Amino acid sequence: MIIAVDGPAASGKGTIAKALGRHYDLPCLDTGLLYRAVGLSVLDAGGDPDLESDALAGCDFNDSLLDDAALRSEAIGAIASRVSVHQSVRLALVQRQREFATQPGGAILDGRDIGTVIAPDADAKLFVTASVAVRAQRRYAEGLAHGGAPSLEALVADIEARDARDMSRETAPLKMAAGSDLLDTSDLTIAQAVSQAIALVDAQLEGRRPA
Ligand code: CDP
């Protein structure tokens, strides 16, 4: 069984995907980490994320990079969004994602194009979203919790810029996949979002909409 969870930055998709993984006992892949690893590799090599050849060279990263805490920063998220517009970069990462998706027993993947490109035949698909204000506030609280001094204004600008880039790129833009259910987490606690996600997935698996 394959579950696809897509959505914009800070929508809650990663938290929901992990919770679904525990609920259905399925392994999870945060595909954003792959693009973040490409971005960090490009920076480390002194390359230009907007130059397709530099970005493609960054796809040869060592897997140990996926555990690097530096990948989680907002700055690397923005670089990931820049390298991910290049078609050759997306192609270079497809096989690894499809292998994960089709492993025996099933899998959950979260990202931007899982339900549209990586696993269009997924058994269940969610599109997780939330308002820009709520998403920026979440990143702000995370920043504070990690001892930083984030700027709410800068976070709003970063999220808007990333949404615009992710939704307008030619290859695999962020959009709701056919057969996907929308889950808006703006006014939901994590527990509420997770229980709604499970209800939606159960309903899709049973081939019906929730009552
Ligand atoms: O965690 P957050 O939602 O902030 O970002 P992420 O999921 O780690 O993704 C970082 C960036 O990688 C996104 O802004 C996308 O541009 C890109 N990405 C993508 O193009 N396709 C994916 N399947 C996952 C991420």
Coordinates of N, CA, C and O in Angstrom, one line a residue, residues 4-110:
A4 N 0.4 8.8 -0.4 CA 1.1 10.0 -0.9 C 0.6 11.2 -0.1 O -0.6 11.4 0.0
V5 N 1.5 11.9 0.5 CA 1.1 13.1 1.3 C 1.9 14.3 0.7 O 3.1 14.4 0.8
D6 N 1.2 15.2 0.0 CA 1.8 16.4 -0.6 C 1.3 17.7 0.1 O 0.2 17.7 0.7
G7 N 2.0 18.7 -0.1 CA 1.5 20.0 0.4 C 2.7 21.0 0.5 O 3.9 20.6 0.4
P8 N 2.3 22.3 0.8 CA 3.4 23.3 0.9 C 4.1 23.3 2.2 O 3.8 22.5 3.1
A9 N 5.2 24.2 2.3 CA 6.0 24.2 3.5 C 5.2 24.5 4.7 O 4.3 25.3 4.7
A10 N 5.6 23.8 5.8 CA 5.0 24.0 7.1 C 3.5 23.7 7.2 O 2.8 24.3 8.1
S11 N 3.0 22.9 6.3 CA 1.5 22.7 6.3 C 1.2 21.6 7.3 O 0.0 21.4 7.6
G12 N 2.2 20.9 7.7 CA 2.0 19.8 8.7 C 2.1 18.4 8.0 O 1.9 17.4 8.6
K13 N 2.5 18.4 6.7 CA 2.5 17.1 6.0 C 3.5 16.1 6.5 O 3.2 14.9 6.6
G14 N 4.7 16.6 7.0 CA 5.7 15.7 7.5 C 5.2 15.1 8.8 O 5.4 13.8 9.0
T15 N 4.6 15.8 9.7 CA 4.1 15.3 11.0 C 3.0 14.3 10.7 O 3.0 13.2 11.3
I16 N 2.2 14.6 9.8 CA 1.0 13.7 9.4 C 1.6 12.5 8.8 O 1.1 11.4 9.1
A17 N 2.5 12.6 7.9 CA 3.1 11.4 7.2 C 3.7 10.5 8.3 O 3.5 9.2 8.2
K18 N 4.4 11.0 9.2 CA 5.1 10.2 10.2 C 4.0 9.5 11.1 O 4.1 8.3 11.4
A19 N 3.0 10.2 11.5 CA 1.9 9.7 12.3 C 1.2 8.6 11.5 O 0.8 7.5 12.1
L20 N 1.0 8.8 10.2 CA 0.3 7.7 9.4 C 1.2 6.5 9.3 O 0.8 5.3 9.4
G21 N 2.5 6.7 9.3 CA 3.5 5.6 9.2 C 3.4 4.8 10.5 O 3.4 3.5 10.4
R22 N 3.2 5.4 11.6 CA 3.1 4.7 12.9 C 1.7 3.9 12.9 O 1.6 2.8 13.3
H23 N 0.7 4.6 12.4 CA -0.7 4.1 12.5 C -0.8 2.8 11.6 O -1.4 1.8 12.0
Y24 N -0.2 3.0 10.4 CA -0.4 1.8 9.4 C 0.9 0.9 9.4 O 0.9 0.0 8.6
D25 N 1.8 1.3 10.3 CA 3.1 0.5 10.3 C 3.8 0.4 9.0 O 4.1 -0.6 8.5
L26 N 4.0 1.6 8.4 CA 4.6 1.7 7.1 C 5.9 2.6 7.2 O 5.8 3.6 7.9
P27 N 6.9 2.3 6.5 CA 8.1 3.2 6.5 C 7.8 4.5 5.7 O 7.0 4.5 4.8
C28 N 8.4 5.6 6.1 CA 8.2 6.9 5.6 C 9.4 7.5 4.9 O 10.5 7.4 5.5
L29 N 9.2 8.2 3.8 CA 10.3 9.0 3.2 C 9.9 10.4 3.1 O 8.9 10.7 2.5
D30 N 10.7 11.3 3.7 CA 10.5 12.7 3.6 C 11.3 13.1 2.4 O 12.5 13.3 2.4
T31 N 10.6 13.3 1.2 CA 11.4 13.5 0.0 C 12.0 14.9 -0.1 O 12.9 15.1 -0.8
G32 N 11.5 15.8 0.7 CA 12.1 17.1 0.8 C 13.5 17.1 1.2 O 14.3 17.9 0.8
L33 N 13.8 16.1 2.0 CA 15.2 15.9 2.5 C 16.2 15.7 1.4 O 17.3 16.1 1.4
L34 N 15.7 15.0 0.3 CA 16.6 14.7 -0.8 C 16.9 16.0 -1.5 O 18.1 16.2 -1.9
Y35 N 15.9 16.8 -1.7 CA 16.1 18.1 -2.4 C 17.0 19.0 -1.5 O 17.8 19.8 -2.0
R36 N 16.8 18.9 -0.2 CA 17.6 19.7 0.7 C 19.1 19.3 0.6 O 20.0 20.1 0.7
A37 N 19.3 17.9 0.5 CA 20.6 17.4 0.4 C 21.3 17.9 -0.9 O 22.5 18.2 -0.9
V38 N 20.6 17.9 -1.9 CA 21.1 18.4 -3.2 C 21.5 19.9 -3.0 O 22.6 20.3 -3.4
G39 N 20.6 20.7 -2.4 CA 20.9 22.1 -2.1 C 22.2 22.3 -1.3 O 23.0 23.1 -1.6
L40 N 22.3 21.5 -0.2 CA 23.5 21.7 0.7 C 24.7 21.3 -0.1 O 25.8 21.9 0.1
S41 N 24.7 20.2 -0.9 CA 25.8 19.8 -1.6 C 26.3 20.9 -2.6 O 27.5 21.1 -2.8
V42 N 25.3 21.5 -3.2 CA 25.7 22.6 -4.2 C 26.4 23.7 -3.4 O 27.4 24.2 -3.9
L43 N 25.8 24.1 -2.3 CA 26.5 25.2 -1.5 C 27.9 24.8 -1.1 O 28.8 25.5 -1.2
D44 N 28.0 23.5 -0.6 CA 29.3 23.1 -0.1 C 30.3 23.1 -1.2 O 31.5 23.3 -1.0
A45 N 29.9 22.8 -2.4 CA 30.8 22.8 -3.6 C 31.0 24.2 -4.2 O 31.7 24.3 -5.2
G46 N 30.4 25.2 -3.6 CA 30.6 26.5 -4.1 C 29.8 26.7 -5.4 O 30.1 27.6 -6.1
G47 N 28.8 25.9 -5.6 CA 28.0 26.0 -6.9 C 26.9 27.0 -6.8 O 26.6 27.6 -5.8
D48 N 26.2 27.1 -7.9 CA 25.1 28.1 -8.0 C 23.8 27.2 -8.2 O 23.6 26.5 -9.2
P49 N 22.9 27.3 -7.2 CA 21.7 26.4 -7.2 C 20.8 26.7 -8.4 O 20.0 25.8 -8.8
D50 N 20.9 27.9 -9.0 CA 20.0 28.2 -10.1 C 20.6 27.7 -11.5 O 19.9 27.7 -12.5
L51 N 21.9 27.2 -11.4 CA 22.5 26.7 -12.6 C 22.3 25.2 -12.7 O 22.7 24.5 -11.8
E52 N 21.6 24.7 -13.7 CA 21.2 23.3 -13.8 C 22.4 22.4 -13.7 O 22.2 21.4 -12.9
S53 N 23.5 22.7 -14.3 CA 24.6 21.7 -14.2 C 25.2 21.6 -12.8 O 25.5 20.5 -12.3
D54 N 25.2 22.7 -12.1 CA 25.7 22.7 -10.7 C 24.7 21.9 -9.8 O 25.1 21.1 -9.0
A55 N 23.4 22.2 -10.0 CA 22.4 21.5 -9.2 C 22.4 20.0 -9.5 O 22.3 19.2 -8.6
L56 N 22.6 19.6 -10.8 CA 22.6 18.2 -11.1 C 23.8 17.5 -10.4 O 23.7 16.4 -9.9
A57 N 25.0 18.2 -10.4 CA 26.2 17.6 -9.8 C 25.9 17.4 -8.3 O 26.4 16.4 -7.7
G58 N 25.1 18.2 -7.7 CA 24.7 18.1 -6.3 C 23.9 16.8 -6.0 O 23.8 16.4 -4.8
C59 N 23.3 16.2 -7.0 CA 22.5 15.0 -6.8 C 23.4 13.8 -6.4 O 22.8 12.7 -6.0
D60 N 24.7 13.9 -6.6 CA 25.6 12.8 -6.3 C 26.0 12.8 -4.8 O 27.1 12.4 -4.5
F61 N 25.1 13.3 -3.9 CA 25.5 13.5 -2.5 C 25.6 12.1 -1.8 O 25.0 11.1 -2.3
N62 N 26.5 12.1 -0.8 CA 26.7 10.9 0.0 C 25.5 10.8 0.9 O 25.0 11.7 1.5
D63 N 24.9 9.5 1.1 CA 23.7 9.3 1.9 C 23.8 9.8 3.3 O 22.8 10.1 4.0
S64 N 25.1 9.8 3.8 CA 25.3 10.3 5.2 C 24.8 11.7 5.4 O 24.4 12.1 6.5
L65 N 24.8 12.5 4.3 CA 24.3 13.9 4.4 C 22.8 14.0 4.8 O 22.4 15.0 5.4
L66 N 22.1 12.9 4.6 CA 20.6 12.9 4.9 C 20.4 13.0 6.4 O 19.3 13.4 6.9
D67 N 21.4 12.7 7.2 CA 21.3 12.8 8.7 C 21.9 14.2 9.2 O 21.8 14.4 10.4
D68 N 22.3 15.0 8.3 CA 22.9 16.3 8.7 C 21.9 17.2 9.2 O 20.9 17.6 8.5
A69 N 22.0 17.7 10.4 CA 21.0 18.6 11.0 C 20.9 19.9 10.2 O 19.9 20.6 10.2
A70 N 22.0 20.3 9.5 CA 22.0 21.5 8.7 C 20.9 21.5 7.6 O 20.5 22.6 7.2
L71 N 20.5 20.3 7.2 CA 19.5 20.2 6.2 C 18.2 20.9 6.6 O 17.4 21.3 5.7
R72 N 17.9 21.0 7.9 CA 16.6 21.4 8.4 C 16.4 22.9 8.4 O 15.3 23.3 8.7
S73 N 17.4 23.7 8.1 CA 17.2 25.1 8.2 C 16.3 25.7 7.1 O 16.1 25.1 6.1
E74 N 15.7 26.9 7.4 CA 14.9 27.6 6.5 C 15.7 27.9 5.2 O 15.2 27.9 4.1
A75 N 17.0 28.3 5.5 CA 17.9 28.7 4.4 C 18.0 27.6 3.4 O 18.0 27.8 2.2
I76 N 18.3 26.4 3.9 CA 18.4 25.2 3.0 C 17.1 24.9 2.3 O 17.1 24.4 1.2
G77 N 16.0 25.1 3.0 CA 14.7 24.9 2.4 C 14.5 25.7 1.2 O 14.0 25.3 0.1
A78 N 15.0 27.0 1.3 CA 14.9 27.9 0.1 C 15.8 27.5 -1.0 O 15.4 27.5 -2.2
I79 N 17.0 27.0 -0.7 CA 17.9 26.5 -1.7 C 17.4 25.3 -2.4 O 17.4 25.1 -3.6
A80 N 16.7 24.4 -1.5 CA 16.1 23.2 -2.1 C 15.1 23.5 -3.1 O 15.0 22.9 -4.2
S81 N 14.3 24.6 -2.8 CA 13.2 25.0 -3.7 C 13.8 25.5 -5.0 O 13.3 25.3 -6.1
R82 N 15.0 26.1 -5.0 CA 15.7 26.5 -6.2 C 16.3 25.4 -7.0 O 16.1 25.4 -8.2
V83 N 16.9 24.4 -6.4 CA 17.5 23.3 -7.2 C 16.4 22.4 -7.7 O 16.6 21.8 -8.8
S84 N 15.2 22.4 -7.0 CA 14.2 21.5 -7.4 C 13.4 21.9 -8.7 O 12.6 21.1 -9.2
V85 N 13.7 23.1 -9.2 CA 13.0 23.5 -10.4 C 13.6 22.8 -11.6 O 12.9 22.7 -12.7
H86 N 14.8 22.4 -11.5 CA 15.5 21.8 -12.7 C 15.0 20.4 -13.0 O 15.1 19.5 -12.1
Q87 N 14.6 20.2 -14.2 CA 14.0 18.9 -14.6 C 15.0 17.7 -14.4 O 14.7 16.7 -13.9
S88 N 16.3 18.0 -14.7 CA 17.3 16.9 -14.6 C 17.5 16.5 -13.1 O 17.8 15.3 -12.8
V89 N 17.4 17.5 -12.2 CA 17.5 17.2 -10.8 C 16.3 16.3 -10.4 O 16.5 15.3 -9.7
R90 N 15.1 16.6 -10.8 CA 14.0 15.9 -10.4 C 14.1 14.4 -10.9 O 13.8 13.5 -10.2
L91 N 14.6 14.3 -12.2 CA 14.7 13.0 -12.8 C 15.7 12.2 -12.1 O 15.5 11.0 -11.8
A92 N 16.8 12.8 -11.6 CA 17.9 12.1 -10.9 C 17.4 11.5 -9.6 O 18.0 10.6 -9.1
L93 N 16.3 12.1 -9.1 CA 15.8 11.6 -7.8 C 14.6 10.7 -7.9 O 14.1 10.2 -6.9
V94 N 14.1 10.6 -9.1 CA 12.8 9.8 -9.2 C 13.0 8.3 -8.8 O 12.2 7.8 -8.1
Q95 N 14.1 7.7 -9.4 CA 14.2 6.3 -9.2 C 14.3 5.9 -7.7 O 13.6 4.9 -7.2
R96 N 15.0 6.6 -7.0 CA 15.2 6.4 -5.5 C 13.8 6.5 -4.8 O 13.5 5.7 -4.0
Q97 N 13.0 7.5 -5.2 CA 11.7 7.6 -4.6 C 10.8 6.5 -5.0 O 10.0 6.0 -4.2
R98 N 10.8 6.1 -6.3 CA 9.9 5.0 -6.7 C 10.3 3.7 -6.1 O 9.4 2.9 -5.7
E99 N 11.6 3.5 -5.9 CA 12.0 2.2 -5.3 C 11.5 2.2 -3.8 O 11.0 1.2 -3.3
F100 N 11.6 3.3 -3.1 CA 11.1 3.4 -1.8 C 9.6 3.1 -1.8 O 9.0 2.3 -1.0
A101 N 8.9 3.8 -2.7 CA 7.4 3.7 -2.8 C 6.9 2.2 -3.0 O 5.9 1.8 -2.5
T102 N 7.7 1.5 -3.9 CA 7.2 0.2 -4.3 C 7.8 -0.9 -3.5 O 7.7 -2.1 -3.9
Q103 N 8.5 -0.6 -2.4 CA 9.1 -1.7 -1.6 C 8.0 -2.6 -1.1 O 6.8 -2.2 -0.9
P104 N 8.3 -3.9 -0.9 CA 7.3 -4.9 -0.4 C 6.7 -4.4 0.9 O 7.4 -3.9 1.8
G105 N 5.3 -4.5 1.0 CA 4.7 -4.1 2.3 C 4.2 -2.6 2.2 O 3.3 -2.3 3.0
G106 N 4.7 -1.8 1.3 CA 4.2 -0.5 1.1 C 5.0 0.6 1.8 O 6.0 0.3 2.5
A107 N 4.6 1.8 1.6 CA 5.3 3.0 2.1 C 4.5 4.3 2.1 O 3.5 4.3 1.4
I108 N 5.0 5.2 2.8 CA 4.4 6.6 2.8 C 5.5 7.5 2.4 O 6.6 7.5 2.9
L109 N 5.1 8.4 1.4 CA 6.1 9.4 1.0 C 5.4 10.8 1.1 O 4.2 10.9 0.8
D110 N 6.2 11.8 1.6 CA 5.7 13.1 1.7 C 6.5 14.1 0.8 O 7.8 13.9 0.8

